[in-house]
Structures are given as C-alpha cells and as structure tokens.
C-alpha cells in the first residue's frame, strides 16, 4: 500500500524554471574543443608511460605533461594547440619526429608547415648542434580552431649518434588532442632505426 502512496507523490512534479547558464571555468588558453579520438595504435615494443602528472607541479621540459593541464612542456619555448605531439630523449643522439596528417602531408625538420595548419616549431640537434635550447626535444602542433579530422601517423627516426656514443636510445612521445593527453609512450630505437611509433584517428 505504501507503494501506491509513493506513486501518487511521484506524479506531482513541481515546475522548475530553467535558464541557460554559461559557466566559464579556468581553462588553458588553447585546446579546449571537444573531439572524439580513439586510443592510438602502437608499434610492437612501445610501452605506455603511466600517468604521473600532478596539478600545480612544476612543468619540466621533458616531453611529458607534468602538471596535468593537457599541454606538454608549456613554458619551454614551443607551442601547444588542439593537437600537440612532443618527442623527448635524454642522450646525445639526434632523433627526428615525423608526423603525417590526414591529407598525407608530413611535418618534419625538412618541412615545418603543412596546409592543414600543423607546424614543427622545435627541431633538435640539426647538424648535431649541441648549443641550441632543448636540444633533445622535437615538437609539432596544430592551433587550428578544431583538429583536422582523420588519421595521424607518428614516426621517429634515429638520425645519428652525433659522435656521442649514445647507442640505443629511449624516446618519450606524448600526444595531446583537444587539450587532453591521449597517450604518453616510451620506445627504444637503435641508431638509424626508423619506427612507426603510434597512429591515431580523430
Ligand atoms: Ca602541462
Ligand atoms: Ca613536461
Ligand atoms: Ca632531430
């Protein structure tokens, strides 16, 4: 019988006035669009870096989003955007980052801008230069209002050891889309190896 009473009450619904409110939450200055992106597909041997970021942490120029704001290495002199892909390593090697966009155009140190809006703004150790800033980081980004949809392919080439005796070298690759880190990965390359480390589709 109590069930009948409950049903009676449940049918009385007060009319609540509604209003549309825009809430402005603190956000990073870029990369806040909503996008669907599948988990990246990874080459055999690629390992996932477990998330270790902490809000408010000091951002270090290491290819990782240390402070969990969806931007990789902000403040290090290279850019974030609706897509950011950052490669970092910690030896005297020269690694090269290649990112092919959905139109099939490839960003690299040899081709720093693509028609879809992507830019490579941090190249490292060209000519084995040891004197540039952040000479173990390469970075590409798209700052278009929305990330161009389609498939992105991320390739890393171990160009050379630069007389450093670096040998097999681990790289860290972080990928951010729409202001969120979609993955951070480690992979070890041998000198002169070229590897399709990851690809993802927006
Ligand atoms: Ca960050
Ligand atoms: Ca960092
Ligand atoms: Ca390089």
mmCIF file of C-alpha atoms and ligand atoms in Angstrom:
data_model
loop_
_atom_site.group_PDB
_atom_site.id
_atom_site.type_symbol
_atom_site.label_atom_id
_atom_site.label_comp_id
_atom_site.label_asym_id
_atom_site.label_seq_id
_atom_site.Cartn_x
_atom_site.Cartn_y
_atom_site.Cartn_z
ATOM 1 C CA UNK A 1 0.000 0.000 0.000
ATOM 2 C CA UNK A 2 2.860 2.338 0.649
ATOM 3 C CA UNK A 3 3.789 1.750 -2.973
ATOM 4 C CA UNK A 4 0.515 3.429 -4.027
ATOM 5 C CA UNK A 5 1.301 6.460 -1.914
ATOM 6 C CA UNK A 6 4.742 6.795 -3.349
ATOM 7 C CA UNK A 7 3.381 6.599 -6.854
ATOM 8 C CA UNK A 8 0.903 9.377 -6.137
ATOM 9 C CA UNK A 9 3.615 11.673 -4.856
ATOM 10 C CA UNK A 10 5.941 10.832 -7.677
ATOM 11 C CA UNK A 11 3.478 12.151 -10.201
ATOM 12 C CA UNK A 12 3.441 15.599 -8.676
ATOM 13 C CA UNK A 13 6.351 17.349 -10.275
ATOM 14 C CA UNK A 14 6.971 20.961 -9.414
ATOM 15 C CA UNK A 15 7.622 23.195 -12.362
ATOM 16 C CA UNK A 16 11.164 24.442 -12.105
ATOM 17 C CA UNK A 17 12.126 27.498 -14.093
ATOM 18 C CA UNK A 18 15.064 26.788 -16.344
ATOM 19 C CA UNK A 19 17.766 29.043 -17.611
ATOM 20 C CA UNK A 20 20.815 28.516 -19.754
ATOM 21 C CA UNK A 21 23.927 29.475 -17.903
ATOM 22 C CA UNK A 22 27.345 29.596 -19.420
ATOM 23 C CA UNK A 23 29.931 28.611 -16.875
ATOM 24 C CA UNK A 24 33.416 29.879 -17.505
ATOM 25 C CA UNK A 25 35.823 27.596 -15.753
ATOM 26 C CA UNK A 26 39.555 28.250 -15.643
ATOM 27 C CA UNK A 27 40.982 26.634 -18.753
ATOM 28 C CA UNK A 28 44.262 26.566 -20.564
ATOM 29 C CA UNK A 29 44.373 29.322 -23.174
ATOM 30 C CA UNK A 30 44.317 26.860 -26.063
ATOM 31 C CA UNK A 31 42.949 23.467 -26.981
ATOM 32 C CA UNK A 32 39.560 23.277 -25.370
ATOM 33 C CA UNK A 33 37.413 21.777 -28.115
ATOM 34 C CA UNK A 34 35.513 18.536 -27.679
ATOM 35 C CA UNK A 35 36.863 15.883 -30.022
ATOM 36 C CA UNK A 36 36.454 12.164 -30.358
ATOM 37 C CA UNK A 37 39.721 10.348 -30.612
ATOM 38 C CA UNK A 38 40.357 6.642 -30.456
ATOM 39 C CA UNK A 39 43.205 5.202 -28.428
ATOM 40 C CA UNK A 40 46.395 5.376 -30.517
ATOM 41 C CA UNK A 41 47.599 2.210 -32.192
ATOM 42 C CA UNK A 42 51.150 1.431 -31.140
ATOM 43 C CA UNK A 43 54.103 -0.380 -32.640
ATOM 44 C CA UNK A 44 55.224 -3.619 -31.002
ATOM 45 C CA UNK A 45 57.577 -2.801 -28.147
ATOM 46 C CA UNK A 46 56.065 0.578 -27.346
ATOM 47 C CA UNK A 47 55.305 0.900 -23.633
ATOM 48 C CA UNK A 48 52.764 3.210 -22.075
ATOM 49 C CA UNK A 49 54.064 5.790 -19.613
ATOM 50 C CA UNK A 50 51.828 5.611 -16.564
ATOM 51 C CA UNK A 51 50.317 8.971 -15.751
ATOM 52 C CA UNK A 52 52.407 10.664 -13.126
ATOM 53 C CA UNK A 53 51.298 14.271 -13.502
ATOM 54 C CA UNK A 54 50.242 16.377 -10.539
ATOM 55 C CA UNK A 55 48.166 19.518 -10.679
ATOM 56 C CA UNK A 56 50.269 22.509 -9.763
ATOM 57 C CA UNK A 57 53.534 20.674 -10.352
ATOM 58 C CA UNK A 58 56.448 22.447 -11.973
ATOM 59 C CA UNK A 59 56.386 21.828 -15.740
ATOM 60 C CA UNK A 60 59.760 20.407 -16.799
ATOM 61 C CA UNK A 61 60.952 20.313 -20.429
ATOM 62 C CA UNK A 62 60.807 16.545 -20.702
ATOM 63 C CA UNK A 63 58.103 15.697 -23.239
ATOM 64 C CA UNK A 64 55.540 14.986 -20.516
ATOM 65 C CA UNK A 65 52.604 16.976 -19.141
ATOM 66 C CA UNK A 66 53.880 17.250 -15.583
ATOM 67 C CA UNK A 67 51.056 19.463 -14.269
ATOM 68 C CA UNK A 68 48.079 17.652 -15.859
ATOM 69 C CA UNK A 69 46.745 20.645 -17.818
ATOM 70 C CA UNK A 70 46.743 18.907 -21.205
ATOM 71 C CA UNK A 71 49.665 20.938 -22.521
ATOM 72 C CA UNK A 72 53.066 19.322 -22.892
ATOM 73 C CA UNK A 73 56.020 21.374 -21.625
ATOM 74 C CA UNK A 74 54.310 24.761 -21.739
ATOM 75 C CA UNK A 75 56.811 27.493 -20.952
ATOM 76 C CA UNK A 76 59.648 25.620 -22.667
ATOM 77 C CA UNK A 77 59.577 27.729 -25.822
ATOM 78 C CA UNK A 78 57.446 25.547 -28.089
ATOM 79 C CA UNK A 79 53.717 25.515 -28.580
ATOM 80 C CA UNK A 80 50.634 23.591 -27.580
ATOM 81 C CA UNK A 81 47.408 23.561 -29.588
ATOM 82 C CA UNK A 82 44.434 21.427 -30.451
ATOM 83 C CA UNK A 83 46.972 18.791 -31.355
ATOM 84 C CA UNK A 84 50.415 18.637 -29.781
ATOM 85 C CA UNK A 85 52.915 15.836 -30.295
ATOM 86 C CA UNK A 86 56.199 16.036 -28.422
ATOM 87 C CA UNK A 87 59.236 13.796 -28.673
ATOM 88 C CA UNK A 88 61.943 13.821 -25.997
ATOM 89 C CA UNK A 89 65.061 11.804 -25.278
ATOM 90 C CA UNK A 90 67.970 12.042 -22.905
ATOM 91 C CA UNK A 91 71.137 11.078 -24.780
ATOM 92 C CA UNK A 92 73.458 12.762 -27.266
ATOM 93 C CA UNK A 93 71.550 11.244 -30.182
ATOM 94 C CA UNK A 94 69.723 13.206 -32.867
ATOM 95 C CA UNK A 95 66.171 11.936 -33.195
ATOM 96 C CA UNK A 96 63.757 13.223 -35.827
ATOM 97 C CA UNK A 97 59.981 13.407 -35.454
ATOM 98 C CA UNK A 98 57.771 12.894 -38.493
ATOM 99 C CA UNK A 99 54.004 13.416 -38.269
ATOM 100 C CA UNK A 100 51.833 12.687 -41.291
ATOM 101 C CA UNK A 101 48.456 14.439 -41.283
ATOM 102 C CA UNK A 102 45.114 13.167 -42.661
ATOM 103 C CA UNK A 103 45.908 14.731 -46.047
ATOM 104 C CA UNK A 104 49.111 12.694 -46.265
ATOM 105 C CA UNK A 105 51.430 15.665 -45.777
ATOM 106 C CA UNK A 106 54.327 15.095 -43.397
ATOM 107 C CA UNK A 107 55.732 17.542 -40.870
ATOM 108 C CA UNK A 108 59.425 17.231 -40.052
ATOM 109 C CA UNK A 109 62.538 19.375 -39.746
ATOM 110 C CA UNK A 110 62.616 19.309 -43.546
ATOM 111 C CA UNK A 111 59.013 20.516 -43.930
ATOM 112 C CA UNK A 112 57.911 22.613 -40.967
ATOM 113 C CA UNK A 113 54.446 23.679 -42.042
ATOM 114 C CA UNK A 114 51.608 21.746 -43.651
ATOM 115 C CA UNK A 115 48.472 23.040 -45.345
ATOM 116 C CA UNK A 116 46.206 21.610 -42.630
ATOM 117 C CA UNK A 117 47.719 24.086 -40.143
ATOM 118 C CA UNK A 118 50.373 21.956 -38.478
ATOM 119 C CA UNK A 119 53.766 23.357 -37.566
ATOM 120 C CA UNK A 120 57.015 21.858 -36.349
ATOM 121 C CA UNK A 121 58.315 24.579 -34.043
ATOM 122 C CA UNK A 122 61.010 22.708 -32.155
ATOM 123 C CA UNK A 123 63.698 20.806 -34.024
ATOM 124 C CA UNK A 124 66.573 19.329 -32.129
ATOM 125 C CA UNK A 125 70.205 18.761 -32.809
ATOM 126 C CA UNK A 126 70.122 19.543 -36.510
ATOM 127 C CA UNK A 127 73.719 19.134 -37.726
ATOM 128 C CA UNK A 128 74.320 17.661 -34.264
ATOM 129 C CA UNK A 129 74.154 21.152 -32.781
ATOM 130 C CA UNK A 130 74.730 20.877 -29.041
ATOM 131 C CA UNK A 131 74.240 24.550 -28.283
ATOM 132 C CA UNK A 132 70.565 25.114 -29.015
ATOM 133 C CA UNK A 133 67.914 25.228 -26.290
ATOM 134 C CA UNK A 134 66.121 21.973 -25.515
ATOM 135 C CA UNK A 135 68.266 20.015 -27.939
ATOM 136 C CA UNK A 136 66.638 16.726 -27.049
ATOM 137 C CA UNK A 137 63.037 17.778 -27.792
ATOM 138 C CA UNK A 138 61.058 17.971 -31.037
ATOM 139 C CA UNK A 139 57.507 19.340 -31.089
ATOM 140 C CA UNK A 140 54.665 19.723 -33.571
ATOM 141 C CA UNK A 141 51.274 21.304 -33.041
ATOM 142 C CA UNK A 142 48.084 22.391 -34.760
ATOM 143 C CA UNK A 143 46.462 25.552 -33.448
ATOM 144 C CA UNK A 144 43.532 25.453 -35.854
ATOM 145 C CA UNK A 145 40.125 26.004 -34.178
ATOM 146 C CA UNK A 146 39.433 22.281 -34.459
ATOM 147 C CA UNK A 147 41.888 19.488 -35.156
ATOM 148 C CA UNK A 148 41.697 18.325 -38.780
ATOM 149 C CA UNK A 149 39.797 15.002 -38.671
ATOM 150 C CA UNK A 150 41.363 11.821 -39.936
ATOM 151 C CA UNK A 151 44.391 9.675 -39.327
ATOM 152 C CA UNK A 152 47.730 10.868 -37.951
ATOM 153 C CA UNK A 153 50.885 8.798 -38.182
ATOM 154 C CA UNK A 154 53.821 9.442 -35.865
ATOM 155 C CA UNK A 155 57.227 8.171 -36.961
ATOM 156 C CA UNK A 156 60.540 8.557 -35.161
ATOM 157 C CA UNK A 157 63.900 8.266 -36.913
ATOM 158 C CA UNK A 158 67.188 7.878 -35.061
ATOM 159 C CA UNK A 159 69.204 10.069 -37.398
ATOM 160 C CA UNK A 160 72.584 9.564 -35.741
ATOM 161 C CA UNK A 161 74.630 9.403 -32.586
ATOM 162 C CA UNK A 162 76.390 12.755 -33.210
ATOM 163 C CA UNK A 163 79.694 11.209 -32.069
ATOM 164 C CA UNK A 164 78.165 10.837 -28.630
ATOM 165 C CA UNK A 165 78.228 7.049 -28.444
ATOM 166 C CA UNK A 166 74.570 7.272 -27.469
ATOM 167 C CA UNK A 167 73.718 3.770 -28.707
ATOM 168 C CA UNK A 168 70.165 2.503 -28.324
ATOM 169 C CA UNK A 169 68.157 5.423 -27.018
ATOM 170 C CA UNK A 170 64.764 5.607 -25.368
ATOM 171 C CA UNK A 171 62.382 8.261 -26.610
ATOM 172 C CA UNK A 172 59.301 9.561 -24.839
ATOM 173 C CA UNK A 173 56.400 10.569 -27.048
ATOM 174 C CA UNK A 174 53.359 12.433 -25.718
ATOM 175 C CA UNK A 175 50.219 13.157 -27.723
ATOM 176 C CA UNK A 176 47.581 15.722 -26.740
ATOM 177 C CA UNK A 177 44.319 16.251 -28.639
ATOM 178 C CA UNK A 178 41.714 18.845 -27.745
ATOM 179 C CA UNK A 179 43.534 19.805 -24.562
ATOM 180 C CA UNK A 180 43.792 16.241 -23.230
ATOM 181 C CA UNK A 181 46.725 13.890 -23.159
ATOM 182 C CA UNK A 182 45.618 10.836 -25.120
ATOM 183 C CA UNK A 183 48.826 8.950 -24.506
ATOM 184 C CA UNK A 184 52.451 9.048 -23.437
ATOM 185 C CA UNK A 185 54.802 6.339 -24.601
ATOM 186 C CA UNK A 186 58.363 5.064 -24.385
ATOM 187 C CA UNK A 187 60.206 3.281 -27.143
ATOM 188 C CA UNK A 188 63.870 2.332 -27.605
ATOM 189 C CA UNK A 189 65.432 2.891 -31.024
ATOM 190 C CA UNK A 190 68.768 1.634 -32.317
ATOM 191 C CA UNK A 191 70.959 4.033 -34.293
ATOM 192 C CA UNK A 192 69.488 4.719 -37.753
ATOM 193 C CA UNK A 193 66.262 2.888 -36.914
ATOM 194 C CA UNK A 194 63.006 4.352 -38.179
ATOM 195 C CA UNK A 195 59.822 3.321 -36.358
ATOM 196 C CA UNK A 196 56.107 3.912 -36.792
ATOM 197 C CA UNK A 197 55.635 4.519 -33.091
ATOM 198 C CA UNK A 198 51.944 5.444 -32.997
ATOM 199 C CA UNK A 199 48.979 6.434 -35.074
ATOM 200 C CA UNK A 200 45.634 7.802 -34.067
ATOM 201 C CA UNK A 201 42.381 8.904 -35.657
ATOM 202 C CA UNK A 202 40.290 11.947 -34.797
HETATM 203 CA CA1 LIG B 1 51.418 20.872 -18.808
HETATM 204 CA CA1 LIG B 2 56.979 18.463 -19.061
HETATM 205 CA CA1 LIG B 3 66.307 15.924 -34.869
#
